[in-house]
Amino acid sequence: MNNTGKLTALLLVLSMLLMLFVSCGKNKEETDVPDGFVKASNDIANYSLFVPEDWIVDTESGSLMASARENEYSTSNVTMVSYTDNSDRYENVRQYWDSYSGNLIGMFDKAKDEDGNVTEDSSFSMEGEGITGKVDGVDTVKYVYTATLSEIDLQYVQLIAMKGRNIYIFTYTTTPEGYDADTVDSIINNIKFK
């Protein structure tokens, strides 16, 4: 091989290495992580979920669900999933909630009366009717409720969003004592929908 051929081959190898380094660099989404947060969702999800940087991200690679918890021993955690409503059953978030909440109520423990006797009523209790808002330009409704599950009293915040035919369900779960409205609102306000 003559010198020109060697130089061409060297330049080709160098340009391939440069492309490799550029493609291995951070993508735009990784650079958009809010200060003090880490990404809890992976790239195949059609949303981005960020949690405080001191939280533990539980999401496994390749999962469409995002999951993180406040610390190793905490009951405070978040999950987020999405699915596509291919049947066009739901026109809006509240219609979805009306269908979904019936099944949700049935999964919780029965309530107890003042004497500690189990009643026929669910321990599920809504705080208000749901708060309408927007996150990342998408219409949302935030539902706050308490319930008992396996004899543990829990506080929940669920944010339901619809973008086109995609329905997104964000859930924050903690004990009533561990509830931190500022933390959950900061997580919610940083959600990005794709």
Tab-separated table of N, CA, C and O in Angstrom, residues 70-162:
chain	number	residue	atom	x	y	z
A	70	GLU	N	-37.335	6.206	47.907
A	70	GLU	CA	-36.605	7.235	48.631
A	70	GLU	C	-35.300	6.709	49.213
A	70	GLU	O	-34.273	7.369	49.130
A	71	ASN	N	-35.340	5.538	49.811
A	71	ASN	CA	-34.114	4.896	50.295
A	71	ASN	C	-34.380	3.410	50.459
A	71	ASN	O	-35.494	2.940	50.241
A	72	GLU	N	-33.377	2.679	50.849
A	72	GLU	CA	-33.473	1.221	50.906
A	72	GLU	C	-34.578	0.727	51.833
A	72	GLU	O	-35.179	-0.309	51.600
A	73	TYR	N	-34.874	1.476	52.886
A	73	TYR	CA	-35.834	1.020	53.890
A	73	TYR	C	-37.154	1.778	53.851
A	73	TYR	O	-38.043	1.524	54.643
A	74	SER	N	-37.292	2.701	52.934
A	74	SER	CA	-38.440	3.598	52.893
A	74	SER	C	-39.646	2.953	52.225
A	74	SER	O	-39.521	2.139	51.318
A	75	THR	N	-40.817	3.358	52.695
A	75	THR	CA	-42.036	2.985	51.981
A	75	THR	C	-42.370	4.012	50.906
A	75	THR	O	-43.269	3.791	50.106
A	76	SER	N	-41.669	5.140	50.887
A	76	SER	CA	-41.918	6.167	49.873
A	76	SER	C	-41.323	5.727	48.540
A	76	SER	O	-40.133	5.447	48.448
A	77	ASN	N	-42.187	5.636	47.522
A	77	ASN	CA	-41.708	5.234	46.209
A	77	ASN	C	-42.599	5.816	45.130
A	77	ASN	O	-43.704	6.284	45.403
A	78	VAL	N	-42.091	5.790	43.911
A	78	VAL	CA	-42.865	6.207	42.747
A	78	VAL	C	-42.771	5.129	41.683
A	78	VAL	O	-41.768	4.417	41.581
A	79	THR	N	-43.836	5.016	40.915
A	79	THR	CA	-43.828	4.177	39.722
A	79	THR	C	-44.529	4.964	38.620
A	79	THR	O	-45.339	5.861	38.892
A	80	MET	N	-44.198	4.626	37.404
A	80	MET	CA	-44.870	5.239	36.269
A	80	MET	C	-44.938	4.224	35.149
A	80	MET	O	-43.954	3.537	34.864
A	81	VAL	N	-46.111	4.124	34.556
A	81	VAL	CA	-46.334	3.242	33.421
A	81	VAL	C	-47.174	3.992	32.394
A	81	VAL	O	-47.823	4.991	32.722
A	82	SER	N	-47.170	3.493	31.199
A	82	SER	CA	-48.056	4.041	30.175
A	82	SER	C	-48.555	2.902	29.314
A	82	SER	O	-47.944	1.833	29.266
A	83	TYR	N	-49.676	3.133	28.711
A	83	TYR	CA	-50.159	2.176	27.728
A	83	TYR	C	-50.958	2.920	26.673
A	83	TYR	O	-51.390	4.053	26.876
A	84	THR	N	-51.149	2.281	25.547
A	84	THR	CA	-51.878	2.882	24.446
A	84	THR	C	-53.304	2.367	24.444
A	84	THR	O	-53.532	1.157	24.486
A	85	ASP	N	-54.250	3.273	24.419
A	85	ASP	CA	-55.673	2.940	24.371
A	85	ASP	C	-56.061	2.698	22.915
A	85	ASP	O	-56.618	3.568	22.254
A	86	ASN	N	-55.752	1.513	22.416
A	86	ASN	CA	-56.034	1.191	21.015
A	86	ASN	C	-57.516	1.100	20.707
A	86	ASN	O	-57.922	1.209	19.559
A	87	SER	N	-58.345	0.903	21.729
A	87	SER	CA	-59.782	0.779	21.506
A	87	SER	C	-60.497	2.129	21.569
A	87	SER	O	-61.710	2.188	21.345
A	88	ASP	N	-59.747	3.190	21.881
A	88	ASP	CA	-60.331	4.529	22.025
A	88	ASP	C	-61.507	4.537	23.011
A	88	ASP	O	-62.533	5.172	22.785
A	89	ARG	N	-61.349	3.825	24.128
A	89	ARG	CA	-62.409	3.729	25.141
A	89	ARG	C	-62.548	5.011	25.944
A	89	ARG	O	-63.621	5.296	26.466
A	90	TYR	N	-61.477	5.771	26.085
A	90	TYR	CA	-61.485	6.917	26.992
A	90	TYR	C	-61.302	8.219	26.229
A	90	TYR	O	-60.344	8.379	25.483
A	91	GLU	N	-62.220	9.135	26.459
A	91	GLU	CA	-62.135	10.443	25.819
A	91	GLU	C	-61.298	11.416	26.629
A	91	GLU	O	-60.766	12.377	26.090
A	92	ASN	N	-61.210	11.177	27.949
A	92	ASN	CA	-60.448	12.078	28.806
A	92	ASN	C	-60.002	11.340	30.070
A	92	ASN	O	-60.392	10.195	30.307
A	93	VAL	N	-59.208	12.016	30.871
A	93	VAL	CA	-58.630	11.405	32.077
A	93	VAL	C	-59.708	11.021	33.078
A	93	VAL	O	-59.675	9.945	33.665
A	94	ARG	N	-60.673	11.885	33.276
A	94	ARG	CA	-61.711	11.584	34.267
A	94	ARG	C	-62.519	10.352	33.882
A	94	ARG	O	-62.908	9.563	34.741
A	95	GLN	N	-62.761	10.158	32.603
A	95	GLN	CA	-63.470	8.954	32.150
A	95	GLN	C	-62.620	7.721	32.432
A	95	GLN	O	-63.128	6.696	32.880
A	96	TYR	N	-61.316	7.825	32.198
A	96	TYR	CA	-60.414	6.718	32.527
A	96	TYR	C	-60.454	6.441	34.036
A	96	TYR	O	-60.558	5.298	34.472
A	97	TRP	N	-60.365	7.492	34.867
A	97	TRP	CA	-60.357	7.332	36.320
A	97	TRP	C	-61.639	6.649	36.807
A	97	TRP	O	-61.594	5.775	37.670
A	98	ASP	N	-62.782	7.038	36.248
A	98	ASP	CA	-64.045	6.430	36.665
A	98	ASP	C	-64.027	4.922	36.441
A	98	ASP	O	-64.521	4.160	37.276
A	99	SER	N	-63.441	4.485	35.344
A	99	SER	CA	-63.342	3.056	35.050
A	99	SER	C	-62.288	2.372	35.917
A	99	SER	O	-62.503	1.309	36.468
A	100	TYR	N	-61.149	3.013	36.069
A	100	TYR	CA	-59.995	2.459	36.784
A	100	TYR	C	-60.210	2.409	38.291
A	100	TYR	O	-59.863	1.433	38.953
A	101	SER	N	-60.806	3.455	38.870
A	101	SER	CA	-60.908	3.550	40.330
A	101	SER	C	-61.777	2.459	40.927
A	101	SER	O	-61.550	2.040	42.065
A	102	GLY	N	-62.751	1.966	40.194
A	102	GLY	CA	-63.580	0.863	40.701
A	102	GLY	C	-62.753	-0.373	41.006
A	102	GLY	O	-62.929	-1.013	42.054
A	103	ASN	N	-61.832	-0.708	40.123
A	103	ASN	CA	-60.934	-1.851	40.358
A	103	ASN	C	-59.933	-1.538	41.458
A	103	ASN	O	-59.563	-2.404	42.246
A	104	LEU	N	-59.486	-0.302	41.505
A	104	LEU	CA	-58.506	0.124	42.492
A	104	LEU	C	-59.057	-0.024	43.909
A	104	LEU	O	-58.398	-0.570	44.795
A	105	ILE	N	-60.273	0.424	44.117
A	105	ILE	CA	-60.894	0.370	45.438
A	105	ILE	C	-60.939	-1.063	45.956
A	105	ILE	O	-60.685	-1.322	47.134
A	106	GLY	N	-61.223	-2.012	45.084
A	106	GLY	CA	-61.358	-3.412	45.486
A	106	GLY	C	-60.063	-4.074	45.931
A	106	GLY	O	-60.103	-5.122	46.582
A	107	MET	N	-58.916	-3.494	45.626
A	107	MET	CA	-57.657	-4.143	46.001
A	107	MET	C	-57.206	-3.815	47.419
A	107	MET	O	-56.312	-4.438	47.957
A	108	PHE	N	-57.844	-2.832	48.066
A	108	PHE	CA	-57.432	-2.417	49.403
A	108	PHE	C	-58.187	-3.184	50.484
A	108	PHE	O	-59.246	-3.756	50.239
A	109	ASP	N	-57.622	-3.142	51.700
A	109	ASP	CA	-58.255	-3.780	52.857
A	109	ASP	C	-59.615	-3.146	53.117
A	109	ASP	O	-59.874	-2.000	52.741
A	110	LYS	N	-60.444	-3.879	53.818
A	110	LYS	CA	-61.712	-3.341	54.294
A	110	LYS	C	-61.438	-2.384	55.439
A	110	LYS	O	-60.462	-2.522	56.176
A	111	ALA	N	-62.298	-1.409	55.586
A	111	ALA	CA	-62.168	-0.442	56.680
A	111	ALA	C	-62.528	-1.109	58.003
A	111	ALA	O	-63.167	-2.168	58.028
A	112	LYS	N	-62.101	-0.487	59.085
A	112	LYS	CA	-62.458	-0.970	60.421
A	112	LYS	C	-63.266	0.112	61.123
A	112	LYS	O	-63.018	1.302	60.944
A	113	ASP	N	-64.203	-0.319	61.950
A	113	ASP	CA	-64.973	0.650	62.731
A	113	ASP	C	-64.183	1.078	63.963
A	113	ASP	O	-63.052	0.634	64.169
A	114	GLU	N	-64.779	1.950	64.790
A	114	GLU	CA	-64.062	2.481	65.953
A	114	GLU	C	-63.686	1.403	66.970
A	114	GLU	O	-62.787	1.606	67.788
A	115	ASP	N	-64.329	0.237	66.908
A	115	ASP	CA	-63.986	-0.868	67.812
A	115	ASP	C	-62.941	-1.809	67.214
A	115	ASP	O	-62.576	-2.801	67.833
A	116	GLY	N	-62.512	-1.517	65.986
A	116	GLY	CA	-61.515	-2.353	65.329
A	116	GLY	C	-62.101	-3.517	64.550
A	116	GLY	O	-61.368	-4.375	64.063
A	117	ASN	N	-63.408	-3.543	64.405
A	117	ASN	CA	-64.069	-4.615	63.650
A	117	ASN	C	-64.069	-4.288	62.160
A	117	ASN	O	-64.312	-3.134	61.768
A	118	VAL	N	-63.815	-5.279	61.340
A	118	VAL	CA	-63.794	-5.097	59.886
A	118	VAL	C	-65.212	-4.852	59.385
A	118	VAL	O	-66.150	-5.546	59.760
A	119	THR	N	-65.351	-3.842	58.530
A	119	THR	CA	-66.651	-3.509	57.933
A	119	THR	C	-66.682	-4.015	56.494
A	119	THR	O	-65.718	-4.606	56.005
A	120	GLU	N	-67.769	-3.737	55.821
A	120	GLU	CA	-67.897	-4.110	54.409
A	120	GLU	C	-67.340	-3.037	53.483
A	120	GLU	O	-67.206	-3.247	52.288
A	121	ASP	N	-67.030	-1.862	54.039
A	121	ASP	CA	-66.540	-0.741	53.244
A	121	ASP	C	-65.041	-0.859	52.996
A	121	ASP	O	-64.297	-1.369	53.827
A	122	SER	N	-64.593	-0.325	51.878
A	122	SER	CA	-63.161	-0.286	51.569
A	122	SER	C	-62.486	0.791	52.410
A	122	SER	O	-63.109	1.787	52.780
A	123	SER	N	-61.219	0.613	52.680
A	123	SER	CA	-60.444	1.624	53.403
A	123	SER	C	-60.038	2.780	52.495
A	123	SER	O	-59.498	3.782	52.957
A	124	PHE	N	-60.308	2.671	51.208
A	124	PHE	CA	-59.999	3.704	50.214
A	124	PHE	C	-60.775	4.974	50.530
A	124	PHE	O	-61.985	4.940	50.712
A	125	SER	N	-60.078	6.117	50.584
A	125	SER	CA	-60.728	7.390	50.864
A	125	SER	C	-60.072	8.502	50.043
A	125	SER	O	-58.885	8.786	50.209
A	126	MET	N	-60.852	9.107	49.155
A	126	MET	CA	-60.359	10.197	48.306
A	126	MET	C	-60.257	11.494	49.092
A	126	MET	O	-61.068	11.760	49.967
A	127	GLU	N	-59.273	12.299	48.740
A	127	GLU	CA	-59.162	13.665	49.256
A	127	GLU	C	-59.520	14.590	48.110
A	127	GLU	O	-58.685	14.928	47.281
A	128	GLY	N	-60.770	14.984	48.024
A	128	GLY	CA	-61.226	15.846	46.942
A	128	GLY	C	-61.614	15.042	45.716
A	128	GLY	O	-61.675	13.813	45.726
A	129	GLU	N	-61.848	15.765	44.642
A	129	GLU	CA	-62.334	15.161	43.400
A	129	GLU	C	-61.258	14.993	42.335
A	129	GLU	O	-61.534	14.536	41.256
A	130	GLY	N	-60.077	15.417	42.597
A	130	GLY	CA	-59.016	15.395	41.593
A	130	GLY	C	-58.703	16.812	41.151
A	130	GLY	O	-59.608	17.635	40.992
A	131	ILE	N	-57.437	17.091	40.984
A	131	ILE	CA	-56.978	18.431	40.651
A	131	ILE	C	-56.530	18.452	39.191
A	131	ILE	O	-55.599	17.741	38.804
A	132	THR	N	-57.211	19.253	38.392
A	132	THR	CA	-56.886	19.377	36.970
A	132	THR	C	-55.674	20.284	36.808
A	132	THR	O	-55.547	21.290	37.503
A	133	GLY	N	-54.783	19.911	35.896
A	133	GLY	CA	-53.608	20.728	35.643
A	133	GLY	C	-52.953	20.361	34.332
A	133	GLY	O	-53.534	19.673	33.496
A	134	LYS	N	-51.729	20.816	34.171
A	134	LYS	CA	-50.921	20.494	32.991
A	134	LYS	C	-49.511	20.174	33.459
A	134	LYS	O	-48.981	20.818	34.355
A	135	VAL	N	-48.932	19.165	32.842
A	135	VAL	CA	-47.530	18.819	33.052
A	135	VAL	C	-46.927	18.653	31.665
A	135	VAL	O	-47.469	17.917	30.840
A	136	ASP	N	-45.840	19.351	31.404
A	136	ASP	CA	-45.174	19.299	30.101
A	136	ASP	C	-46.165	19.578	28.964
A	136	ASP	O	-46.104	18.970	27.906
A	137	GLY	N	-47.120	20.475	29.222
A	137	GLY	CA	-48.102	20.857	28.209
A	137	GLY	C	-49.230	19.868	28.006
A	137	GLY	O	-50.074	20.059	27.129
A	138	VAL	N	-49.288	18.814	28.804
A	138	VAL	CA	-50.302	17.764	28.661
A	138	VAL	C	-51.319	17.901	29.792
A	138	VAL	O	-50.947	18.111	30.951
A	139	ASP	N	-52.618	17.768	29.459
A	139	ASP	CA	-53.669	17.819	30.471
A	139	ASP	C	-53.540	16.644	31.426
A	139	ASP	O	-53.341	15.493	30.996
A	140	THR	N	-53.661	16.930	32.727
A	140	THR	CA	-53.522	15.906	33.759
A	140	THR	C	-54.602	16.107	34.818
A	140	THR	O	-55.183	17.181	34.936
A	141	VAL	N	-54.839	15.038	35.582
A	141	VAL	CA	-55.644	15.134	36.790
A	141	VAL	C	-54.876	14.412	37.878
A	141	VAL	O	-54.410	13.278	37.684
A	142	LYS	N	-54.720	15.089	39.024
A	142	LYS	CA	-53.993	14.511	40.160
A	142	LYS	C	-55.010	14.088	41.212
A	142	LYS	O	-55.843	14.885	41.647
A	143	TYR	N	-54.934	12.809	41.612
A	143	TYR	CA	-55.819	12.252	42.620
A	143	TYR	C	-55.003	11.923	43.859
A	143	TYR	O	-53.947	11.299	43.765
A	144	VAL	N	-55.504	12.342	45.021
A	144	VAL	CA	-54.836	12.065	46.289
A	144	VAL	C	-55.805	11.238	47.124
A	144	VAL	O	-56.984	11.588	47.252
A	145	TYR	N	-55.316	10.129	47.671
A	145	TYR	CA	-56.186	9.279	48.482
A	145	TYR	C	-55.369	8.495	49.499
A	145	TYR	O	-54.143	8.407	49.398
A	146	THR	N	-56.066	7.979	50.487
A	146	THR	CA	-55.457	7.094	51.482
A	146	THR	C	-56.164	5.754	51.413
A	146	THR	O	-57.317	5.658	50.966
A	147	ALA	N	-55.468	4.720	51.853
A	147	ALA	CA	-56.046	3.378	51.896
A	147	ALA	C	-55.144	2.504	52.762
A	147	ALA	O	-53.994	2.856	53.021
A	148	THR	N	-55.694	1.387	53.183
A	148	THR	CA	-54.924	0.417	53.956
A	148	THR	C	-54.690	-0.794	53.077
A	148	THR	O	-55.611	-1.312	52.442
A	149	LEU	N	-53.445	-1.237	53.029
A	149	LEU	CA	-53.074	-2.403	52.237
A	149	LEU	C	-52.234	-3.310	53.116
A	149	LEU	O	-51.213	-2.872	53.662
A	150	SER	N	-52.681	-4.552	53.287
A	150	SER	CA	-51.999	-5.508	54.173
A	150	SER	C	-51.772	-4.907	55.567
A	150	SER	O	-50.702	-5.023	56.145
A	151	GLU	N	-52.817	-4.220	56.032
A	151	GLU	CA	-52.847	-3.614	57.366
A	151	GLU	C	-51.856	-2.464	57.559
A	151	GLU	O	-51.510	-2.105	58.674
A	152	ILE	N	-51.374	-1.890	56.463
A	152	ILE	CA	-50.491	-0.723	56.526
A	152	ILE	C	-51.249	0.466	55.932
A	152	ILE	O	-51.728	0.406	54.800
A	153	ASP	N	-51.358	1.554	56.706
A	153	ASP	CA	-51.998	2.771	56.219
A	153	ASP	C	-51.056	3.471	55.251
A	153	ASP	O	-49.877	3.687	55.560
A	154	LEU	N	-51.577	3.817	54.069
A	154	LEU	CA	-50.758	4.421	53.031
A	154	LEU	C	-51.412	5.676	52.469
A	154	LEU	O	-52.636	5.813	52.459
A	155	GLN	N	-50.573	6.576	51.984
A	155	GLN	CA	-50.986	7.803	51.308
A	155	GLN	C	-50.557	7.666	49.847
A	155	GLN	O	-49.433	7.257	49.568
A	156	TYR	N	-51.455	8.005	48.930
A	156	TYR	CA	-51.170	7.886	47.506
A	156	TYR	C	-51.405	9.212	46.797
A	156	TYR	O	-52.300	9.967	47.154
A	157	VAL	N	-50.612	9.445	45.762
A	157	VAL	CA	-50.879	10.504	44.799
A	157	VAL	C	-50.760	9.838	43.439
A	157	VAL	O	-49.748	9.205	43.132
A	158	GLN	N	-51.823	9.941	42.644
A	158	GLN	CA	-51.767	9.425	41.281
A	158	GLN	C	-52.022	10.567	40.319
A	158	GLN	O	-52.960	11.349	40.502
A	159	LEU	N	-51.160	10.663	39.340
A	159	LEU	CA	-51.312	11.635	38.270
A	159	LEU	C	-51.629	10.842	37.009
A	159	LEU	O	-50.878	9.940	36.636
A	160	ILE	N	-52.753	11.162	36.398
A	160	ILE	CA	-53.153	10.498	35.154
A	160	ILE	C	-53.078	11.548	34.050
A	160	ILE	O	-53.575	12.668	34.202
A	161	ALA	N	-52.441	11.177	32.950
A	161	ALA	CA	-52.316	12.081	31.803
A	161	ALA	C	-52.682	11.329	30.535
A	161	ALA	O	-52.500	10.108	30.450
A	162	MET	N	-53.209	12.053	29.576
A	162	MET	CA	-53.496	11.480	28.255
A	162	MET	C	-52.864	12.371	27.199
A	162	MET	O	-53.037	13.593	27.226
